[in-house]
CSV table of C-alpha atoms and ligand atoms in Angstrom, one decimal:
chain,number,residue,atom,x,y,z
A,1,MET,CA,58.7,-101.0,-19.9
A,2,GLU,CA,58.0,-104.4,-18.5
A,3,LEU,CA,55.3,-106.4,-20.3
A,4,LEU,CA,53.7,-109.2,-18.4
A,5,ASP,CA,53.4,-112.6,-19.9
A,6,PRO,CA,49.7,-113.5,-20.4
A,7,GLU,CA,49.8,-116.1,-17.6
A,8,ALA,CA,50.9,-113.6,-15.0
A,9,PHE,CA,48.5,-113.5,-12.1
A,10,MET,CA,46.7,-116.5,-13.4
A,11,PRO,CA,48.3,-119.3,-11.6
A,12,GLU,CA,46.5,-122.1,-13.5
A,13,LYS,CA,49.7,-124.1,-13.6
A,14,ILE,CA,50.0,-123.9,-9.8
A,15,GLY,CA,46.3,-124.7,-9.5
A,16,ALA,CA,46.8,-127.8,-11.8
A,17,VAL,CA,49.6,-129.1,-9.6
A,18,HIS,CA,47.5,-128.5,-6.5
A,19,GLU,CA,44.8,-130.6,-8.0
A,20,GLY,CA,47.2,-133.4,-8.6
A,21,THR,CA,49.7,-134.1,-11.4
A,22,ILE,CA,51.6,-137.2,-12.5
A,23,GLY,CA,55.2,-137.2,-13.7
A,24,TRP,CA,58.8,-138.2,-13.3
A,25,PHE,CA,60.8,-137.0,-10.4
A,26,TRP,CA,64.4,-136.7,-9.3
A,27,PRO,CA,65.0,-136.3,-5.6
A,28,GLY,CA,68.4,-134.6,-5.1
A,29,GLN,CA,70.2,-134.8,-1.8
A,30,VAL,CA,72.0,-131.4,-1.9
A,31,LYS,CA,72.2,-130.7,-5.6
A,32,PRO,CA,69.6,-131.4,-8.2
A,33,ARG,CA,69.8,-134.9,-9.4
A,34,SER,CA,70.7,-135.1,-13.1
A,35,TRP,CA,67.7,-135.5,-15.3
A,36,LYS,CA,69.7,-138.1,-17.3
A,37,LYS,CA,69.5,-140.4,-14.3
A,38,GLU,CA,66.6,-142.8,-14.0
A,39,PRO,CA,63.6,-140.9,-12.7
A,40,GLU,CA,61.0,-142.1,-10.2
A,41,ARG,CA,57.3,-142.2,-11.2
A,42,GLY,CA,55.0,-140.3,-8.9
A,43,TYR,CA,52.0,-138.2,-8.2
A,44,LEU,CA,52.2,-134.6,-6.7
A,45,LYS,CA,49.3,-132.8,-5.1
A,46,LEU,CA,48.4,-130.3,-2.4
A,47,ALA,CA,47.5,-132.2,0.8
A,48,ASP,CA,44.8,-131.1,3.3
A,49,ASP,CA,47.5,-129.7,5.6
A,50,ASN,CA,48.6,-127.2,2.9
A,51,ARG,CA,51.8,-129.1,2.3
A,52,LEU,CA,52.7,-130.5,-1.1
A,53,GLN,CA,52.7,-134.2,-1.1
A,54,LEU,CA,54.7,-136.2,-3.5
A,55,VAL,CA,54.1,-140.0,-3.6
A,56,LEU,CA,56.7,-142.0,-5.6
A,57,LEU,CA,56.4,-145.6,-6.7
A,58,ASP,CA,59.2,-147.5,-5.0
A,59,GLU,CA,60.3,-149.7,-7.8
A,60,SER,CA,63.5,-150.9,-6.2
A,61,ASP,CA,63.6,-154.6,-5.3
A,62,SER,CA,66.1,-154.3,-2.5
A,63,PHE,CA,65.0,-154.9,1.1
A,64,LYS,CA,67.1,-152.0,2.2
A,65,ASP,CA,65.4,-149.0,3.7
A,66,ARG,CA,65.5,-146.6,0.8
A,67,HIS,CA,66.0,-143.5,3.0
A,68,GLY,CA,68.7,-145.0,5.3
A,69,SER,CA,69.8,-142.4,7.7
A,70,SER,CA,70.5,-139.8,5.0
A,71,ALA,CA,69.3,-136.2,5.3
A,72,LEU,CA,66.1,-135.0,3.6
A,73,PRO,CA,66.5,-134.0,0.0
A,74,ARG,CA,67.0,-130.3,-0.5
A,75,ILE,CA,65.5,-130.3,-3.9
A,76,ILE,CA,63.2,-132.5,-6.0
A,77,THR,CA,62.9,-131.7,-9.7
A,78,GLY,CA,60.1,-133.1,-11.8
A,79,ALA,CA,58.8,-133.3,-15.3
A,80,THR,CA,55.0,-133.4,-15.0
A,81,GLU,CA,51.9,-133.1,-17.1
A,82,SER,CA,51.8,-129.5,-15.8
A,83,GLY,CA,55.4,-128.7,-16.8
A,84,GLY,CA,58.7,-128.6,-15.1
A,85,VAL,CA,58.5,-128.4,-11.3
A,86,LEU,CA,60.8,-127.8,-8.4
A,87,LEU,CA,60.0,-128.8,-4.9
A,88,LEU,CA,61.9,-126.9,-2.2
A,89,ASP,CA,61.8,-126.7,1.6
A,90,ILE,CA,61.2,-130.4,1.9
A,91,VAL,CA,60.0,-131.0,5.5
A,92,GLY,CA,59.2,-134.6,5.8
A,93,ARG,CA,59.1,-138.1,4.3
A,94,GLY,CA,57.8,-141.6,4.9
A,95,SER,CA,57.4,-144.8,3.1
A,96,THR,CA,55.2,-147.9,2.9
A,97,ARG,CA,56.7,-151.1,1.7
A,98,SER,CA,54.8,-154.1,0.5
A,99,PHE,CA,56.1,-157.4,-0.6
A,100,GLY,CA,54.0,-159.3,-3.0
A,101,GLY,CA,50.2,-158.9,-2.8
A,102,ALA,CA,48.3,-156.1,-4.6
A,103,SER,CA,49.8,-153.0,-2.8
A,104,ALA,CA,52.6,-150.9,-4.3
A,105,SER,CA,55.5,-149.8,-2.2
A,106,VAL,CA,55.7,-146.0,-2.1
A,107,LEU,CA,57.9,-143.2,-0.9
A,108,ARG,CA,56.3,-140.0,0.3
A,109,TYR,CA,57.7,-136.5,0.6
A,110,ARG,CA,56.2,-133.4,2.0
A,111,ALA,CA,57.3,-129.9,0.9
A,112,ARG,CA,56.3,-126.3,1.6
A,113,SER,CA,57.5,-124.6,-1.6
A,114,LEU,CA,56.7,-125.2,-5.3
A,115,ILE,CA,58.0,-123.6,-8.4
A,116,VAL,CA,56.2,-124.4,-11.7
A,117,GLY,CA,57.2,-123.6,-15.2
A,118,VAL,CA,60.9,-124.2,-15.1
A,119,ASP,CA,63.3,-126.0,-17.5
A,120,ILE,CA,64.6,-128.5,-15.1
A,121,LYS,CA,67.6,-129.2,-17.3
A,122,GLU,CA,68.9,-125.8,-16.5
A,123,ILE,CA,68.6,-126.0,-12.7
A,124,ARG,CA,72.0,-125.6,-11.1
A,125,SER,CA,71.2,-125.8,-7.4
A,126,ALA,CA,68.5,-125.7,-4.7
A,127,ASN,CA,69.0,-121.9,-4.4
A,128,VAL,CA,67.0,-119.2,-6.0
A,129,HIS,CA,67.7,-115.7,-7.3
A,130,SER,CA,64.4,-114.1,-6.4
A,131,ILE,CA,60.9,-114.7,-5.0
A,132,ALA,CA,58.0,-112.4,-5.4
A,133,THR,CA,54.7,-112.3,-3.6
A,134,HIS,CA,51.6,-110.7,-5.3
A,135,TYR,CA,48.8,-109.3,-3.3
A,136,PHE,CA,45.4,-108.0,-4.3
A,137,GLY,CA,43.6,-105.5,-2.1
A,138,ILE,CA,46.6,-103.8,-0.4
A,139,SER,CA,47.7,-101.3,-3.0
A,140,SER,CA,46.4,-98.4,-1.0
A,141,TRP,CA,48.1,-99.8,2.1
A,142,LEU,CA,51.4,-100.0,0.2
A,143,GLY,CA,50.7,-96.6,-1.5
A,144,LEU,CA,51.4,-98.1,-4.9
A,145,SER,CA,48.9,-98.6,-7.6
A,146,ALA,CA,49.1,-99.0,-11.4
A,147,VAL,CA,45.6,-97.7,-12.0
A,148,VAL,CA,44.0,-94.3,-11.5
A,149,GLU,CA,40.2,-94.0,-11.5
A,150,ASN,CA,38.3,-90.9,-12.2
A,151,TRP,CA,34.5,-90.6,-11.6
A,152,GLN,CA,32.5,-87.6,-12.9
A,153,ASN,CA,29.0,-86.7,-12.0
A,154,HIS,CA,26.4,-84.7,-13.9
A,155,ASN,CA,26.4,-81.1,-12.9
A,156,GLY,CA,24.9,-80.6,-9.5
A,157,SER,CA,23.7,-84.2,-9.1
A,158,ASN,CA,25.1,-87.4,-7.9
A,159,ARG,CA,24.2,-89.2,-11.0
A,160,LEU,CA,27.3,-90.7,-12.6
A,161,LYS,CA,28.2,-89.2,-16.0
A,162,SER,CA,31.6,-90.8,-16.8
A,163,PHE,CA,34.2,-93.1,-15.5
A,164,THR,CA,37.7,-93.4,-16.7
A,165,ILE,CA,40.5,-95.8,-15.6
A,166,THR,CA,44.1,-95.3,-16.5
A,167,ALA,CA,46.5,-98.1,-16.1
A,168,ASP,CA,50.2,-97.4,-16.3
A,169,VAL,CA,53.3,-99.3,-15.4
A,170,GLN,CA,54.8,-97.8,-12.2
A,171,PRO,CA,58.6,-97.8,-11.7
A,172,GLU,CA,59.9,-100.4,-9.4
A,173,GLN,CA,61.2,-99.2,-6.0
A,174,SER,CA,64.0,-101.1,-4.4
A,175,VAL,CA,66.2,-101.0,-1.3
A,176,MET,CA,69.2,-103.2,-0.3
A,177,ILE,CA,68.9,-105.1,3.0
A,178,SER,CA,71.4,-107.2,4.8
A,179,GLY,CA,73.1,-110.2,3.2
A,180,GLY,CA,73.2,-109.0,-0.4
A,181,ARG,CA,69.4,-109.1,-0.5
A,182,GLU,CA,67.2,-106.5,-2.2
A,183,LEU,CA,63.6,-105.7,-1.4
A,184,VAL,CA,61.6,-104.7,-4.5
A,185,ILE,CA,58.0,-103.4,-4.5
A,186,SER,CA,56.0,-102.7,-7.7
A,187,ALA,CA,52.5,-102.4,-9.0
A,188,HIS,CA,51.4,-104.2,-12.2
A,189,TRP,CA,48.2,-104.2,-14.2
A,190,GLU,CA,46.6,-106.5,-16.7
A,191,VAL,CA,43.4,-106.2,-18.6
A,192,GLY,CA,41.3,-109.0,-19.9
A,193,GLY,CA,37.8,-110.0,-20.9
A,194,PRO,CA,35.6,-108.9,-23.9
A,195,GLU,CA,35.1,-105.2,-24.5
A,196,ASP,CA,31.8,-105.1,-22.8
A,197,ARG,CA,33.0,-107.0,-19.8
A,198,ARG,CA,36.6,-105.9,-19.0
A,199,THR,CA,38.5,-107.1,-16.0
A,200,VAL,CA,41.3,-105.0,-14.7
A,201,LEU,CA,43.7,-106.7,-12.4
A,202,SER,CA,46.3,-104.6,-10.6
A,203,PRO,CA,48.1,-106.5,-7.8
A,204,VAL,CA,51.1,-105.2,-6.0
A,205,SER,CA,54.3,-107.3,-5.9
A,206,ILE,CA,56.7,-107.5,-2.9
A,207,ALA,CA,59.9,-109.3,-3.8
A,208,CYS,CA,63.2,-110.2,-2.4
A,209,GLN,CA,66.1,-110.9,-4.8
A,210,SER,CA,69.8,-111.4,-4.8
A,211,LYS,CA,72.5,-111.4,-7.5
A,212,SER,CA,74.1,-114.5,-6.2
A,213,PRO,CA,71.6,-117.4,-5.7
A,214,LYS,CA,70.5,-117.9,-2.1
A,215,HIS,CA,68.7,-120.4,0.0
A,216,LEU,CA,65.0,-120.0,-0.5
A,217,ALA,CA,64.3,-119.5,3.2
A,218,TYR,CA,66.8,-116.7,3.3
A,219,LEU,CA,65.0,-114.7,0.6
A,220,ARG,CA,61.6,-115.7,2.1
A,221,TYR,CA,62.3,-114.5,5.6
A,222,PRO,CA,61.9,-110.7,4.9
A,223,LEU,CA,58.7,-111.5,2.9
A,224,LEU,CA,57.3,-113.4,5.8
A,225,ARG,CA,58.1,-110.5,8.2
A,226,ILE,CA,56.5,-108.0,5.8
A,227,GLN,CA,53.4,-110.3,5.6
A,228,ASP,CA,53.3,-110.2,9.4
A,229,LEU,CA,53.4,-106.4,9.3
A,230,ILE,CA,50.5,-106.2,6.7
A,231,SER,CA,48.6,-108.7,8.9
A,232,LEU,CA,49.2,-106.5,12.0
A,233,ALA,CA,48.0,-103.4,10.1
A,234,TYR,CA,44.7,-105.2,9.2
A,235,ASP,CA,44.5,-107.2,12.4
A,236,GLY,CA,44.1,-110.5,10.5
A,237,PHE,CA,46.2,-112.8,8.4
A,238,VAL,CA,46.6,-111.5,4.9
A,239,ALA,CA,47.6,-114.3,2.5
A,240,ALA,CA,49.6,-113.6,-0.6
A,241,ASP,CA,47.5,-114.3,-3.7
A,242,ASP,CA,50.2,-115.7,-6.0
A,243,GLY,CA,53.9,-115.5,-6.6
A,244,ARG,CA,56.9,-115.8,-9.0
A,245,ALA,CA,60.4,-117.1,-8.5
A,246,VAL,CA,63.6,-117.2,-10.4
A,247,PRO,CA,65.5,-120.4,-9.6
A,248,HIS,CA,69.3,-120.8,-10.0
A,249,ILE,CA,69.8,-121.4,-13.6
A,250,ASP,CA,72.7,-120.9,-16.1
A,251,ASN,CA,70.7,-119.0,-18.6
A,252,GLU,CA,69.2,-116.1,-16.7
A,253,LEU,CA,67.3,-114.8,-19.6
A,254,LEU,CA,64.0,-116.6,-18.8
A,255,LEU,CA,61.3,-116.2,-21.3
A,256,SER,CA,58.8,-116.0,-18.5
A,257,THR,CA,59.2,-116.1,-14.7
A,258,PRO,CA,58.1,-119.4,-13.2
A,259,SER,CA,55.1,-119.4,-10.8
A,260,TYR,CA,55.9,-119.8,-7.1
A,261,TRP,CA,53.7,-121.1,-4.4
A,262,ASP,CA,54.6,-121.4,-0.7
A,263,SER,CA,52.4,-122.7,2.1
A,264,LEU,CA,53.8,-120.2,4.5
A,265,LEU,CA,53.0,-117.2,2.4
A,266,MET,CA,49.9,-118.3,0.4
A,267,ALA,CA,48.0,-120.8,2.4
A,268,THR,CA,45.5,-119.7,5.0
A,269,SER,CA,46.9,-119.8,8.5
A,270,ASN,CA,45.5,-120.9,11.8
A,271,GLY,CA,45.1,-117.3,12.8
A,272,ASP,CA,42.0,-115.1,12.1
A,273,ALA,CA,41.6,-114.0,8.6
A,274,VAL,CA,41.2,-110.3,7.8
A,275,LYS,CA,37.7,-109.0,8.5
A,276,ASP,CA,38.0,-105.4,7.5
A,277,ARG,CA,40.3,-104.4,4.6
A,278,ASP,CA,39.1,-100.8,4.4
A,279,LEU,CA,40.8,-99.1,7.3
A,280,PRO,CA,44.0,-100.5,8.5
A,281,TYR,CA,45.6,-99.4,11.8
A,282,PHE,CA,48.4,-97.8,9.8
A,283,HIS,CA,49.7,-97.5,6.3
A,284,CYS,CA,53.1,-98.4,4.9
A,285,ALA,CA,53.8,-94.6,4.4
A,286,ASP,CA,53.3,-94.2,8.2
A,287,ILE,CA,56.5,-96.2,8.9
A,288,GLY,CA,58.4,-94.6,6.0
A,289,GLY,CA,57.4,-96.5,2.9
A,290,LEU,CA,59.9,-99.0,1.4
A,291,ALA,CA,62.7,-97.8,3.7
A,292,GLY,CA,60.4,-98.5,6.6
A,293,LEU,CA,59.8,-102.0,5.4
A,294,ALA,CA,63.5,-102.6,5.3
A,295,ARG,CA,63.9,-101.3,8.8
A,296,TRP,CA,61.0,-103.5,10.0
A,297,THR,CA,62.7,-106.6,8.6
A,298,SER,CA,65.9,-105.8,10.3
A,299,LEU,CA,64.1,-105.1,13.6
A,300,CYS,CA,62.4,-108.5,13.3
A,301,TYR,CA,65.8,-110.1,12.7
A,302,ARG,CA,67.4,-108.4,15.7
A,303,HIS,CA,64.5,-108.3,18.2
A,304,LEU,CA,62.2,-111.2,17.3
A,305,ARG,CA,61.4,-111.6,21.0
A,306,ALA,CA,59.7,-108.2,21.0
A,307,VAL,CA,57.9,-108.7,17.6
A,308,ARG,CA,56.6,-112.2,18.2
A,309,PRO,CA,53.9,-111.4,20.7
A,310,ILE,CA,52.3,-108.9,18.4
A,311,VAL,CA,52.4,-110.9,15.1
A,312,GLU,CA,52.5,-114.6,15.9
A,313,ARG,CA,48.8,-114.8,16.5
A,314,TYR,CA,48.1,-114.2,12.8
A,315,ARG,CA,49.9,-117.4,11.9
A,316,GLN,CA,49.3,-119.6,14.9
A,317,GLY,CA,46.0,-118.3,16.2
A,318,LYS,CA,45.3,-116.5,19.5
A,319,ALA,CA,46.5,-118.1,22.7
A,320,SER,CA,44.4,-118.0,25.9
A,321,PRO,CA,44.2,-114.6,27.7
A,322,PRO,CA,46.7,-115.4,30.5
A,323,LEU,CA,49.2,-116.7,28.0
A,324,ARG,CA,48.7,-113.7,25.7
A,325,LEU,CA,49.2,-111.4,28.7
A,326,MET,CA,52.4,-113.2,29.7
A,327,GLU,CA,53.8,-113.2,26.2
A,328,VAL,CA,53.2,-109.5,25.6
A,329,ALA,CA,54.5,-108.6,29.1
A,330,ALA,CA,57.7,-110.6,28.4
A,331,GLY,CA,58.0,-108.8,25.0
A,332,ILE,CA,57.7,-105.4,26.8
A,333,GLU,CA,60.2,-106.6,29.4
A,334,TYR,CA,62.6,-107.6,26.7
A,335,TRP,CA,62.2,-104.4,24.7
A,336,VAL,CA,62.8,-102.1,27.7
A,337,ALA,CA,65.7,-104.2,29.0
A,338,ALA,CA,67.3,-104.2,25.6
A,339,HIS,CA,67.4,-100.4,25.7
A,340,ARG,CA,68.4,-99.9,29.4
A,341,PRO,CA,72.2,-99.9,28.7
A,342,SER,CA,72.0,-97.2,26.0
A,343,THR,CA,68.9,-95.0,26.5
A,344,GLN,CA,67.5,-92.8,29.2
A,345,TRP,CA,63.8,-93.6,28.7
A,346,ALA,CA,64.3,-97.3,29.4
A,347,ARG,CA,65.7,-96.6,32.9
A,348,ARG,CA,62.8,-94.5,34.2
A,349,MET,CA,60.5,-96.3,36.6
A,350,CYS,CA,57.2,-95.2,38.1
A,351,PRO,CA,58.3,-92.8,40.9
A,352,ARG,CA,55.3,-93.4,43.2
A,353,ARG,CA,56.1,-95.1,46.4
A,354,GLY,CA,54.8,-98.7,46.7
A,355,HIS,CA,53.8,-98.8,43.0
A,356,ARG,CA,54.6,-101.8,41.0
A,357,CYS,CA,54.0,-100.5,37.5
A,358,GLY,CA,57.0,-102.2,36.2
A,359,TYR,CA,58.2,-101.8,32.6
A,360,ALA,CA,54.6,-101.3,31.4
A,361,TRP,CA,54.8,-97.8,32.9
A,362,THR,CA,58.2,-97.3,31.4
A,363,LEU,CA,57.1,-98.2,27.9
A,364,ALA,CA,53.7,-96.3,28.2
A,365,THR,CA,55.6,-93.2,29.3
A,366,HIS,CA,58.0,-93.5,26.4
A,367,VAL,CA,55.2,-93.8,23.8
A,368,GLY,CA,53.6,-90.8,25.5
A,369,SER,CA,50.5,-88.8,24.9
A,370,PRO,CA,48.7,-90.8,22.2
A,371,PHE,CA,48.6,-93.9,24.5
A,372,ALA,CA,48.0,-91.8,27.7
A,373,GLU,CA,45.0,-90.0,26.1
A,374,TRP,CA,43.6,-93.2,24.8
A,375,ILE,CA,44.0,-95.2,28.0
A,376,GLY,CA,42.9,-92.4,30.3
A,377,ASP,CA,45.0,-93.3,33.3
A,378,VAL,CA,48.5,-94.7,32.5
A,379,ASP,CA,49.3,-95.4,36.1
A,380,THR,CA,46.2,-97.4,37.0
A,381,TRP,CA,46.6,-99.4,33.8
A,382,ALA,CA,50.3,-100.1,34.3
A,383,GLN,CA,49.7,-101.2,37.9
A,384,GLU,CA,46.9,-103.6,36.9
A,385,PHE,CA,48.8,-105.0,33.9
A,386,TRP,CA,52.1,-105.5,35.6
A,387,SER,CA,50.7,-106.9,38.9
A,388,THR,CA,48.6,-109.4,36.8
A,389,TYR,CA,51.7,-110.4,35.0
A,390,ASN,CA,53.5,-111.0,38.3
A,391,LYS,CA,50.6,-113.0,39.8
A,392,LEU,CA,50.4,-115.2,36.7
A,393,LYS,CA,54.1,-115.8,37.0
A,394,HIS,CA,54.5,-116.3,40.7
A,395,GLU,CA,51.1,-117.2,42.4
A,396,PRO,CA,50.0,-120.7,41.4
A,397,GLY,CA,46.7,-120.2,43.1
A,398,TYR,CA,45.9,-116.9,41.4
A,399,ASP,CA,42.2,-116.8,40.3
A,400,VAL,CA,42.4,-115.5,36.7
A,401,ASP,CA,39.8,-113.1,35.5
A,402,GLU,CA,40.0,-114.1,31.8
A,403,ARG,CA,38.1,-111.2,30.4
A,404,LYS,CA,40.2,-108.6,32.3
A,405,CYS,CA,43.3,-110.5,31.3
A,406,SER,CA,42.3,-110.4,27.7
A,407,LEU,CA,41.6,-106.6,27.8
A,408,LEU,CA,44.9,-105.9,29.5
A,409,ALA,CA,46.8,-108.1,27.0
A,410,GLU,CA,45.2,-106.5,24.0
A,411,SER,CA,45.9,-102.9,25.2
A,412,ALA,CA,49.5,-103.8,26.0
A,413,LEU,CA,49.8,-105.4,22.6
A,414,LEU,CA,48.8,-102.2,20.9
A,415,LEU,CA,51.3,-100.3,23.1
A,416,LEU,CA,54.1,-102.6,22.2
A,417,ALA,CA,53.1,-102.5,18.5
A,418,ALA,CA,53.1,-98.7,18.6
A,419,ALA,CA,56.5,-98.6,20.3
A,420,LEU,CA,58.1,-100.9,17.7
A,421,LEU,CA,56.5,-99.1,14.8
A,422,ASN,CA,57.6,-95.7,16.1
A,423,ARG,CA,61.1,-97.1,16.1
A,424,VAL,CA,60.7,-98.3,12.6
A,425,ALA,CA,59.2,-95.0,11.4
A,426,THR,CA,61.8,-93.0,13.4
A,427,ASN,CA,59.0,-90.7,14.5
A,428,LYS,CA,55.7,-91.0,16.4
A,429,THR,CA,53.3,-91.2,13.5
A,430,PRO,CA,52.5,-94.9,14.1
A,431,SER,CA,51.4,-94.4,17.7
A,432,LYS,CA,49.2,-91.5,16.7
A,433,ARG,CA,47.6,-93.6,13.9
A,434,ILE,CA,47.0,-96.5,16.2
A,435,PHE,CA,45.6,-94.6,19.2
A,436,GLN,CA,44.1,-91.5,17.6
A,437,GLY,CA,43.4,-92.4,14.0
A,438,SER,CA,42.0,-95.9,14.5
A,439,ALA,CA,39.1,-95.2,16.8
A,440,HIS,CA,36.8,-97.4,14.7
A,441,ARG,CA,39.0,-100.4,15.6
A,442,THR,CA,39.9,-99.5,19.2
A,443,TRP,CA,36.8,-97.9,20.8
A,444,GLN,CA,35.2,-101.1,22.1
A,445,LEU,CA,38.5,-102.2,23.7
A,446,ARG,CA,38.9,-98.7,25.3
A,447,GLU,CA,35.4,-98.6,26.7
A,448,ALA,CA,35.6,-102.1,28.1
A,449,LEU,CA,39.0,-101.4,29.7
A,450,GLN,CA,37.9,-98.1,31.2
A,451,LYS,CA,35.0,-99.9,32.8
A,452,VAL,CA,37.1,-102.7,34.2
A,453,LEU,CA,39.8,-100.4,35.5
A,454,GLY,CA,37.3,-97.8,36.8
A,455,THR,CA,39.0,-95.0,35.0
B,501,ZN,ZN1,52.8,-96.3,39.2
């Protein structure tokens, strides 16, 4: 049984660093710089753009540019008032030099990833063994919970008589993915507070680990794609609440797992946040549970051009309606074309003479009745969608109807999402969930579309 250390899910140390912490730092070009070497004094905090900003006092007295033309450091270790820290995924730097006067010369670094609570003497490389993301509020989506609640009413009334909650450690589930990486999902629980004011925390954890230490970005990639999937399910960016990481160290028997924070996983994005966490478009079980998550990450790896138009909006924000339509149409074009050499469905085109239904018809026909019943008239929809796409591409003077464009783009986006998720599920459950089971999310779009298309 795994017992959590008391600081689990309470990222005070991360919070303290975000607020700002002073310490000694060792920027290392490729490998960690030895802690026995002279450190640099500095201040680390979270900047407004959700990057970690490290400002070091430049105490050298040479006139030489301190950076020269060398590459960015891959790792910066630090001994701070908040404990040992590692900065990884360093994305920028700058400097201000002053000579004489009352200003100090400084070096600045910006990084996306932070690990806190490490013994920096043990750090062997910029690589990591595992990173884990913790989420609150998605345990039912993942189908994994460490707590079971039981409510009982008085006989024949709806007055509550008793309430019990059982928290138990759930076995971890794991699956190997490419490159020696392993995806691990688990549910934890923790109880705190005085006896008359208990707090039960039971987040789920989604982790990626490897026996041999790997570049952080390599382990982070599947976690980002799974976060995209969760955001797609809830139609809004779902930020991870907290994280843990195991850096590359000699002694693998850590007393507690260091905290991990990453701006890509945990900071709010430019996209819309989740509005409704109650009823997602689909659940993880609909795509095959953990095995489905693994298949989704491999689909993203091989066919990012098809995936991008449906998930990028949650990180970057929504584009204008014409751009959204072009992007999703290009995604459909890519997905159908990728299957033309090997499958029958991708070669079928609308048989009606003079029709220009394009690949929108092909994909709609492939997804089949859930979409057809939802949209009402596949042919009219496909003609409108594909001809708008062609006009946007080829007619510079085309007078864009933004609202119609937006409705067509959103419906095509659901179609492409359903097709990709059906593939991941290896059955048609996702398309049924999206078009038949998510009426509360899609009815407005459907009504508006039918009005615009006259169907
Ligand atoms: Zn047609």
